[in-house]
Tab-separated table of C-alpha atoms in Angstrom:
chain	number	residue	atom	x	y	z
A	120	UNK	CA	18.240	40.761	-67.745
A	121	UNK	CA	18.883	37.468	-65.761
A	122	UNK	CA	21.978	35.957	-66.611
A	123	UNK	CA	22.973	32.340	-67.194
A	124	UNK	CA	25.465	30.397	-65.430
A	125	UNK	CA	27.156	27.750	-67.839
A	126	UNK	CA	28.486	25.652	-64.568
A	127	UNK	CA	25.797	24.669	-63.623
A	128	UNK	CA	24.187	23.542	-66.891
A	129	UNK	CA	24.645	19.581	-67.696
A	130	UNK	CA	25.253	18.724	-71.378
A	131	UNK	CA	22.232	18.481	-73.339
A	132	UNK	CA	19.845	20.695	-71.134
A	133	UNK	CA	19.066	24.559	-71.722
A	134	UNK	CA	21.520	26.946	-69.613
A	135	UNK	CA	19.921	27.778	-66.160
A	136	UNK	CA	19.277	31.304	-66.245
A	137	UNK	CA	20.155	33.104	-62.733
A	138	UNK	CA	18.044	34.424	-60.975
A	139	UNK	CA	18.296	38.602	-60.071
A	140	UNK	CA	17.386	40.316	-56.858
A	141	UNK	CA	14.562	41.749	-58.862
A	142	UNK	CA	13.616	38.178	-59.284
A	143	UNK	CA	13.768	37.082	-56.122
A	144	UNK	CA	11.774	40.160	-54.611
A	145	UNK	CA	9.404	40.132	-56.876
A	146	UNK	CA	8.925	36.256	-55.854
A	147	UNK	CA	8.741	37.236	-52.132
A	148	UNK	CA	6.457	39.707	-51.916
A	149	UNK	CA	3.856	37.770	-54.326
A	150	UNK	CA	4.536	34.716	-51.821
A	151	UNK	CA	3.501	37.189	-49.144
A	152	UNK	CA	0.924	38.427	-50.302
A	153	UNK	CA	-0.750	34.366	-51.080
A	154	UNK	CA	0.102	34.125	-47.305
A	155	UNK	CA	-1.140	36.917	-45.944
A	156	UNK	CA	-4.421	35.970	-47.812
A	157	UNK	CA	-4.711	32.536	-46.301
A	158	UNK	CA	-4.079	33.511	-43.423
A	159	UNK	CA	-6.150	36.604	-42.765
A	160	UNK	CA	-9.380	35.120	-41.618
A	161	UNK	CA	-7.197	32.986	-39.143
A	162	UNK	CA	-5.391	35.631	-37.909
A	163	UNK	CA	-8.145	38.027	-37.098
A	164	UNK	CA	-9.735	35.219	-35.165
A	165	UNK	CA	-6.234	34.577	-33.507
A	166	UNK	CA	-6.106	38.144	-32.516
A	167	UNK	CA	-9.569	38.503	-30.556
A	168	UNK	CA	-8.841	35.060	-29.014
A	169	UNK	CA	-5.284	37.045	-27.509
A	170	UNK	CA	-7.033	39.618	-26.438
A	171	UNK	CA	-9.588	38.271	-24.497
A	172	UNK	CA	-7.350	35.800	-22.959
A	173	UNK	CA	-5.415	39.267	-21.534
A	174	UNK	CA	-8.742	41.020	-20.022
A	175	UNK	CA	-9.631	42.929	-23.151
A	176	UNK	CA	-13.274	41.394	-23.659
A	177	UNK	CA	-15.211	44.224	-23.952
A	178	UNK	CA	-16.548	44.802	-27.753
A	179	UNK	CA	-15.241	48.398	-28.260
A	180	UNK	CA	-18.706	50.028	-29.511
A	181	UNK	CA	-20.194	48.347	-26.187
A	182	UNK	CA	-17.365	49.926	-24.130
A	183	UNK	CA	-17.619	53.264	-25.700
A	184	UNK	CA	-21.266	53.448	-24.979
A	185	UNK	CA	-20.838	52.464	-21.266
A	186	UNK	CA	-17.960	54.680	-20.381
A	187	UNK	CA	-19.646	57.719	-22.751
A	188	UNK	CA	-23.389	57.314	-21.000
A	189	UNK	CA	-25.069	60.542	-20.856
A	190	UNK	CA	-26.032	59.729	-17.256
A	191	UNK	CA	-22.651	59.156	-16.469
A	192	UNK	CA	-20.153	56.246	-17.210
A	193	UNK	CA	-21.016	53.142	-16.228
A	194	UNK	CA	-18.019	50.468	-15.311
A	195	UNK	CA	-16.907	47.513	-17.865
A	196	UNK	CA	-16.088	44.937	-15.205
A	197	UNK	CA	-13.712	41.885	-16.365
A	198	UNK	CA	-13.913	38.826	-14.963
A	199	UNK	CA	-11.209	36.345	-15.549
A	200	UNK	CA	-12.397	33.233	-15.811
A	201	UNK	CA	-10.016	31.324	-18.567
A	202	UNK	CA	-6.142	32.278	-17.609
A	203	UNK	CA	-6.093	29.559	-14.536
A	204	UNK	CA	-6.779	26.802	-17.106
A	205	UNK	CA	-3.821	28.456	-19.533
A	206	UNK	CA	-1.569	29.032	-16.620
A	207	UNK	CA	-2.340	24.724	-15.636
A	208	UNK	CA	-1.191	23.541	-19.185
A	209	UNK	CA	1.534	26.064	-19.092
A	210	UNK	CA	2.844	24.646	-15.964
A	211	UNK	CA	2.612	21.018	-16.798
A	212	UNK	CA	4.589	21.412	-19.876
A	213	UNK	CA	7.260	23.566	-18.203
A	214	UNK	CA	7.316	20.328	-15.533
A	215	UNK	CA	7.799	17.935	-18.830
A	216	UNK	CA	10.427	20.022	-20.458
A	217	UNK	CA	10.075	19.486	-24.277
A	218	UNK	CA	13.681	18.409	-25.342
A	219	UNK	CA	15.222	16.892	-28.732
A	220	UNK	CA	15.882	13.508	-28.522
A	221	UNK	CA	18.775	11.650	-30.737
A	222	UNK	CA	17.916	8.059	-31.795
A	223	UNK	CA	20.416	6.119	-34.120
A	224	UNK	CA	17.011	4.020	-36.462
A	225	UNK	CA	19.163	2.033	-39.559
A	226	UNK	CA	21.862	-0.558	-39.808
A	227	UNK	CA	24.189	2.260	-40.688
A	228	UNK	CA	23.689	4.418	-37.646
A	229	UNK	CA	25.573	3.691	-34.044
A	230	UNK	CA	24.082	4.220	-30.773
A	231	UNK	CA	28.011	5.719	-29.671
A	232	UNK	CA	27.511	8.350	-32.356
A	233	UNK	CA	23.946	9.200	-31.435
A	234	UNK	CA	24.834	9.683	-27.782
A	235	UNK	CA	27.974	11.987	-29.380
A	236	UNK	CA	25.124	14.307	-31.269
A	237	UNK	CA	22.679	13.955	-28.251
A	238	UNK	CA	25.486	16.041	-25.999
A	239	UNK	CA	25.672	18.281	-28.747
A	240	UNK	CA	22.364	19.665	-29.059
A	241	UNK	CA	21.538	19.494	-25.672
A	242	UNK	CA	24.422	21.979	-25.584
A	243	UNK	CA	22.856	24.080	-28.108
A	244	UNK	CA	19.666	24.263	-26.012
A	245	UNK	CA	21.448	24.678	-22.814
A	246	UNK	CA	23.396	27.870	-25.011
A	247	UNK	CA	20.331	29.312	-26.304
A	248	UNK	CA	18.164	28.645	-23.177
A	249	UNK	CA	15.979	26.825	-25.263
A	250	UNK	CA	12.985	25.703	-22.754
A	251	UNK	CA	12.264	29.646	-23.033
A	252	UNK	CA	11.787	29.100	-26.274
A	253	UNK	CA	9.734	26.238	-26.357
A	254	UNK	CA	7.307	27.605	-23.824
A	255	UNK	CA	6.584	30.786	-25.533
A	256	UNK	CA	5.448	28.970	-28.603
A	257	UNK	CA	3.596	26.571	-26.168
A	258	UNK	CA	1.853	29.782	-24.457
A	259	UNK	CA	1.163	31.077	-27.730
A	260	UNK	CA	-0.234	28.016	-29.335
A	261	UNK	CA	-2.725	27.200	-25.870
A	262	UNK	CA	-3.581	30.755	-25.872
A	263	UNK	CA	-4.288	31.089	-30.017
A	264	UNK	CA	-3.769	27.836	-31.592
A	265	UNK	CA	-0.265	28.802	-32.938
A	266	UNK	CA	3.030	29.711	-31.818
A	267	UNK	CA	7.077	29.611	-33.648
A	268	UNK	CA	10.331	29.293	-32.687
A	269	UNK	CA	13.596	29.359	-34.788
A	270	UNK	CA	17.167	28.008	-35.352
A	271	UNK	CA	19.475	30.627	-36.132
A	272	UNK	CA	22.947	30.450	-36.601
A	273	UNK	CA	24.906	33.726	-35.638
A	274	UNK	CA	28.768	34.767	-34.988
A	275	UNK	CA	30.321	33.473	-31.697
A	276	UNK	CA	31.367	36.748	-30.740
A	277	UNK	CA	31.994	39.803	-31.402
A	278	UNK	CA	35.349	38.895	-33.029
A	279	UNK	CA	35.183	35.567	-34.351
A	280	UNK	CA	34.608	33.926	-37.752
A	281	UNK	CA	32.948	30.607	-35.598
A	282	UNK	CA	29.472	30.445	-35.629
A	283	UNK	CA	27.324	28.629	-33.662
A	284	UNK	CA	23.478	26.680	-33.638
A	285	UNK	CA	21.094	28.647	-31.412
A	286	UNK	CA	17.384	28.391	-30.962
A	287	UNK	CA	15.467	31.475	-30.467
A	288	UNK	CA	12.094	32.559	-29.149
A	289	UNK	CA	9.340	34.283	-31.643
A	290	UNK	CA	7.612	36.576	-28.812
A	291	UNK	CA	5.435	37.552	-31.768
A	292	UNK	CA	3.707	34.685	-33.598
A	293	UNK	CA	2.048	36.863	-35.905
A	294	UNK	CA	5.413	38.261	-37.102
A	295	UNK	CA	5.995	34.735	-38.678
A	296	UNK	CA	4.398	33.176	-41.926
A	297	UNK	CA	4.663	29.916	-43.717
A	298	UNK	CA	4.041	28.761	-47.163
A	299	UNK	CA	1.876	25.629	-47.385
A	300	UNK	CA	2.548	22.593	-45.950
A	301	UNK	CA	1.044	19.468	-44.197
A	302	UNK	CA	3.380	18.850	-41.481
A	303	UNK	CA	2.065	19.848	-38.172
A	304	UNK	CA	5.453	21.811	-37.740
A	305	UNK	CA	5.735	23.299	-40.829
A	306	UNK	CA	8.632	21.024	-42.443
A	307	UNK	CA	7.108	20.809	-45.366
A	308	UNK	CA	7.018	24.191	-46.247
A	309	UNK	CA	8.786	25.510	-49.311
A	310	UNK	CA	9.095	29.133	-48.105
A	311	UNK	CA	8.403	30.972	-44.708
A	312	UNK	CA	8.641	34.713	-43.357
A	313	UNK	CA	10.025	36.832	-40.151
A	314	UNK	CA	9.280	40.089	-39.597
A	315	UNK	CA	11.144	42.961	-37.838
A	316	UNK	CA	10.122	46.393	-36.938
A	317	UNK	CA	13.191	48.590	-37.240
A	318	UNK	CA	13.430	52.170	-36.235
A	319	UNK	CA	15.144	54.180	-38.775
A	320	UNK	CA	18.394	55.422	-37.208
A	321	UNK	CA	19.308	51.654	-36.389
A	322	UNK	CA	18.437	50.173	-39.692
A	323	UNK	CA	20.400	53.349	-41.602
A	324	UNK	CA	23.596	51.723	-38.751
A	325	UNK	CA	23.102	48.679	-39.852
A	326	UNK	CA	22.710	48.921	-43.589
A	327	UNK	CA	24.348	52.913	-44.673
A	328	UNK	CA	23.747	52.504	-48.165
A	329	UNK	CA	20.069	51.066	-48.158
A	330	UNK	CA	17.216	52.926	-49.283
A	331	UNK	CA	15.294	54.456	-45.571
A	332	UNK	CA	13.424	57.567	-47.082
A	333	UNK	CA	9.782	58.049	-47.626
A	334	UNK	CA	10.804	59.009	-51.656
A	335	UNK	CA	12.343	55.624	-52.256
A	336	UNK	CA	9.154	53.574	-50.567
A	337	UNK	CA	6.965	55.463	-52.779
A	338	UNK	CA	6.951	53.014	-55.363
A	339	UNK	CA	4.974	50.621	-52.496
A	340	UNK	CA	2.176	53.072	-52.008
A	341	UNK	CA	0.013	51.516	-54.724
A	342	UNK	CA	1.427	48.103	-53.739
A	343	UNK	CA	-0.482	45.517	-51.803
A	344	UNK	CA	2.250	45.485	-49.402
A	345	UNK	CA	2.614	49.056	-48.755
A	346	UNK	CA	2.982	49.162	-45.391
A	347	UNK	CA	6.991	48.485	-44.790
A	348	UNK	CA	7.730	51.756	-43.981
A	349	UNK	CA	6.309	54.391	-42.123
A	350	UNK	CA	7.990	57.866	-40.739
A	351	UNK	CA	9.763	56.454	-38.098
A	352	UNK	CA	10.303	52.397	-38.693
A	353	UNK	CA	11.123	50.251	-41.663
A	354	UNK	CA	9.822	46.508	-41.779
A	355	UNK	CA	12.785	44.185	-42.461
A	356	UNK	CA	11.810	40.655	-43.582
A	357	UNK	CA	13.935	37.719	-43.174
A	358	UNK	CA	13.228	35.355	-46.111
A	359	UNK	CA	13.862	31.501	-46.503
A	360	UNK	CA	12.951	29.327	-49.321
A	361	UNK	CA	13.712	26.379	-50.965
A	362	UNK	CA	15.507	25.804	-54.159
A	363	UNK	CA	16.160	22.578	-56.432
A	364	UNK	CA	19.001	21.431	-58.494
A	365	UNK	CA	18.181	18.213	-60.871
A	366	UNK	CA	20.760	15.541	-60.124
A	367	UNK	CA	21.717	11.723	-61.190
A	368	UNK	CA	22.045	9.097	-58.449
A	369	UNK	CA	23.774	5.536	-58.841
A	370	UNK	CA	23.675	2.859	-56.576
A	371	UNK	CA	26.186	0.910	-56.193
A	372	UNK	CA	26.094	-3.228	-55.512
A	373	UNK	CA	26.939	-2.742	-51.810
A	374	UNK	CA	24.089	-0.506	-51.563
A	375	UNK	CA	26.089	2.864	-51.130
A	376	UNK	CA	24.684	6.038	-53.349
A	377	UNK	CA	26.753	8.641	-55.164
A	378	UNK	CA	25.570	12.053	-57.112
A	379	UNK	CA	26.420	11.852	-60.573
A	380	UNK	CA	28.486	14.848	-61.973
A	381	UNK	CA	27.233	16.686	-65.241
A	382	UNK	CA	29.129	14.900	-67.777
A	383	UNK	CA	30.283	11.905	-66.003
A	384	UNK	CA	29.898	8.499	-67.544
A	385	UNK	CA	28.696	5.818	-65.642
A	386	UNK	CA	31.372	3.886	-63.433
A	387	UNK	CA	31.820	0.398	-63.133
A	388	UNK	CA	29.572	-1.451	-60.060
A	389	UNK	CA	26.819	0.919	-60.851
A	390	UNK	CA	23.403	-1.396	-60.476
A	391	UNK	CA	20.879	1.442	-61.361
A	392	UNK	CA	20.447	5.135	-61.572
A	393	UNK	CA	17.246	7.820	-61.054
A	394	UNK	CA	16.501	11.395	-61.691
A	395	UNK	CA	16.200	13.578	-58.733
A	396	UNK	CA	16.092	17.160	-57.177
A	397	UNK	CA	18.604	18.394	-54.529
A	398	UNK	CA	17.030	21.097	-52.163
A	399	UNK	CA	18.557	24.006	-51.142
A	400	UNK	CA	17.616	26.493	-48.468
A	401	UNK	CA	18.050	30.186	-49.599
A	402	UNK	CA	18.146	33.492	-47.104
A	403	UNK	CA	18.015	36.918	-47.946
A	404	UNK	CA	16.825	39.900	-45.929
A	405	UNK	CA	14.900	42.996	-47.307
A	406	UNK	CA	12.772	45.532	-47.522
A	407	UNK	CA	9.786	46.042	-49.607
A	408	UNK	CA	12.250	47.802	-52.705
A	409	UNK	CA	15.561	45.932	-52.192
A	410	UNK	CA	17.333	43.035	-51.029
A	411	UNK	CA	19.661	43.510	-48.136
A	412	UNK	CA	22.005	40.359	-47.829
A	413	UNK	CA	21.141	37.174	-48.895
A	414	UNK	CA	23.265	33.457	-48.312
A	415	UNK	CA	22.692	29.739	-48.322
A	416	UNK	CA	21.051	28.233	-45.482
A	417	UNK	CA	23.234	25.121	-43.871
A	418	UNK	CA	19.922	22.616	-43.636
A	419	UNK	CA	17.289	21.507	-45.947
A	420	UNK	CA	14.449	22.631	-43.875
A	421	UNK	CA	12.819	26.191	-43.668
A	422	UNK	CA	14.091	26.847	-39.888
A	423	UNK	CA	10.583	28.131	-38.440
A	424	UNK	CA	9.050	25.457	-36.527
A	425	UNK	CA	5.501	25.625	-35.759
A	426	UNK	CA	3.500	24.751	-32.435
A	427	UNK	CA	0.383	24.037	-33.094
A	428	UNK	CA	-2.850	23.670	-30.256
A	429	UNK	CA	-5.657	22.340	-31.885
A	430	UNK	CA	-6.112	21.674	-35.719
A	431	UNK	CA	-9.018	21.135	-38.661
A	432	UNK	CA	-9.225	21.421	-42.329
A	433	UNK	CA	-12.572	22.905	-43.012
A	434	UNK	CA	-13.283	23.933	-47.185
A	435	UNK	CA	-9.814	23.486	-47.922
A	436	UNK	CA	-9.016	25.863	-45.331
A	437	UNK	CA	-6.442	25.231	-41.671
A	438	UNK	CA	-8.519	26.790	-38.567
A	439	UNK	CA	-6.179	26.388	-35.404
A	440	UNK	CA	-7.408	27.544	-31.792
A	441	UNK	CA	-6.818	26.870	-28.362
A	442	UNK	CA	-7.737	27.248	-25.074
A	443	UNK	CA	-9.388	30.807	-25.921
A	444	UNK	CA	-12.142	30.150	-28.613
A	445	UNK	CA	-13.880	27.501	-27.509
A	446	UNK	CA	-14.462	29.447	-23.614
A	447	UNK	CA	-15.179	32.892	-25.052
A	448	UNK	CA	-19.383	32.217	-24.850
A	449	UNK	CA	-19.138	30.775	-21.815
């Protein structure tokens, strides 16, 4: 039963009930499964366009009847005819080296400041060799339409409690799944999806009291999502999503804002106040039966950023392709 945490309830409105793990899987894996939905058509169509941009063109019922001809196999030549024009656009945008740029825009910002946080990321992407990253989703997205890379935030080293920004390539874009959203790069999104492959002996290292046998999965067999575990591997999902807290604002006569606390009366120089919601960024890994670990995310946006090639709404419905699609006929 979910349990209700009288902090965080302001006078006068119901007690927030807290949320379980149950909860929260139970939320993730029907989020999944609306994703995996949408995107399925896409995907498919993603897939063939990968493969035939890496010399696997040949229809497999075609091939099998070539190389299984009763008068002897016959060859399945491949021409290649589309990777010099993806190797062109690769190389022009690995000459014009995507980069985060730091611009001060209001009254209150200061261009000293902005060149301070300019150094600072362009040490984070000089730490996490960051143009790899941005031309892996930029291969991924001329070759299919779509590609991802992340911001993580992991442990100096080995024996530190610092932590530090990095961005980090998605080799795999179709390990990585949004929830919807309008924003080219997926800011919008209130919930998004990394998958791992982890072979059994590592993820029983890594997590010793976790459920890793094929009697404690069974309860996915019937499930929609009942592939996360074979013989060998588990799949370990990284979750993010967003969460709200309602809030009162003033504004003050100098034009400075302030969150009101539950309870608080109004102070004095208070010109107006509004109703809003605070996001929050939640993370929790698991597997298909249990949560592993789960934090708060230090941002307010889902940290999978999208790369997208080319882009249409058609029924309702995003269709993304690139260099691929459009060639395949020809």
């Amino acid at each position: 039963m979910a349990t209700i945490d009288p902090k965080s309830t302001p006078p006068g409105e119901e007690p927030k009930k807290a949320r379980t793990d149950k909860d929260i899987l139970e939320e993730a894996k029907e989020r999944l499964k609306k994703a995996i939905d949408e995107y399925s058509e896409e995907r498919k169509n993603q897939k063939d366009d990968l493969r035939f941009s890496t010399l696997d063109q040949w229809p497999s019922d075609i091939r099998a009847a070539r190389e299984g001809d009763p008068n002897g196999a016959r060859p399945c030549l491949t021409i290649d005819q589309i990777n010099q024009y993806i190797v062109q656009v690769i190389n022009d945008i690995r000459q014009n080296k995507p980069a985060v740029k730091v611009r001060p825009i209001d009254d209150q910002a200061d261009i000293g400041t902005a060149e301070v946080f300019q150094g600072i990321v362009r040490q984070i992407e000089d730490q996490s060799v960051a143009q790899v990253a941005y031309a892996t989703s930029a291969e991924s997205a001329v070759r299919v339409g779509e590609g991802y890379f992340r911001v993580i935030t992991e442990y100096e080293n080995e024996t530190s409690f610092d932590q530090v920004i990095r961005i980090k390539r998605v080799p795999d874009m179709f390990c990585c799944y949004l929830g919807p959203h309008e924003m080219p790069d997926g800011s919008d999104a209130e919930y998004g999806f990394v998958f791992e492959w982890m072979p059994t002996p590592k993820f029983r290292r890594q997590w010793p009291k976790a459920k890793y046998t094929a009697t404690e999965f069974d309860e996915l067999q019937s499930d929609y999502l009942g592939n996360w575990y074979d013989n060998k591997k588990i799949c370990v999902a990284e979750y993010f999503y967003k969460d709200y807290e309602k809030a009162t604002i003033c504004q003050y006569a100098d034009g400075t804002t302030k969150i009101k606390k539950p309870g608080e009366k109004s102070q004095e120089g208070v010109i107006d106040e509004r109703e809003t919601r605070i996001p929050t960024v939640k993370w929790c890994k698991l597997t298909g039966v249990e949560i592993l670990e789960k934090q708060d995310w230090a941002g307010k946006y889902i940290p999978i950023i999208k790369v997208i090639g080319k882009e249409a709404v058609l029924d309702g419905k995003k269709k993304c392709w690139g260099l691929v699609r459009p060639a395949k006929d020809s």
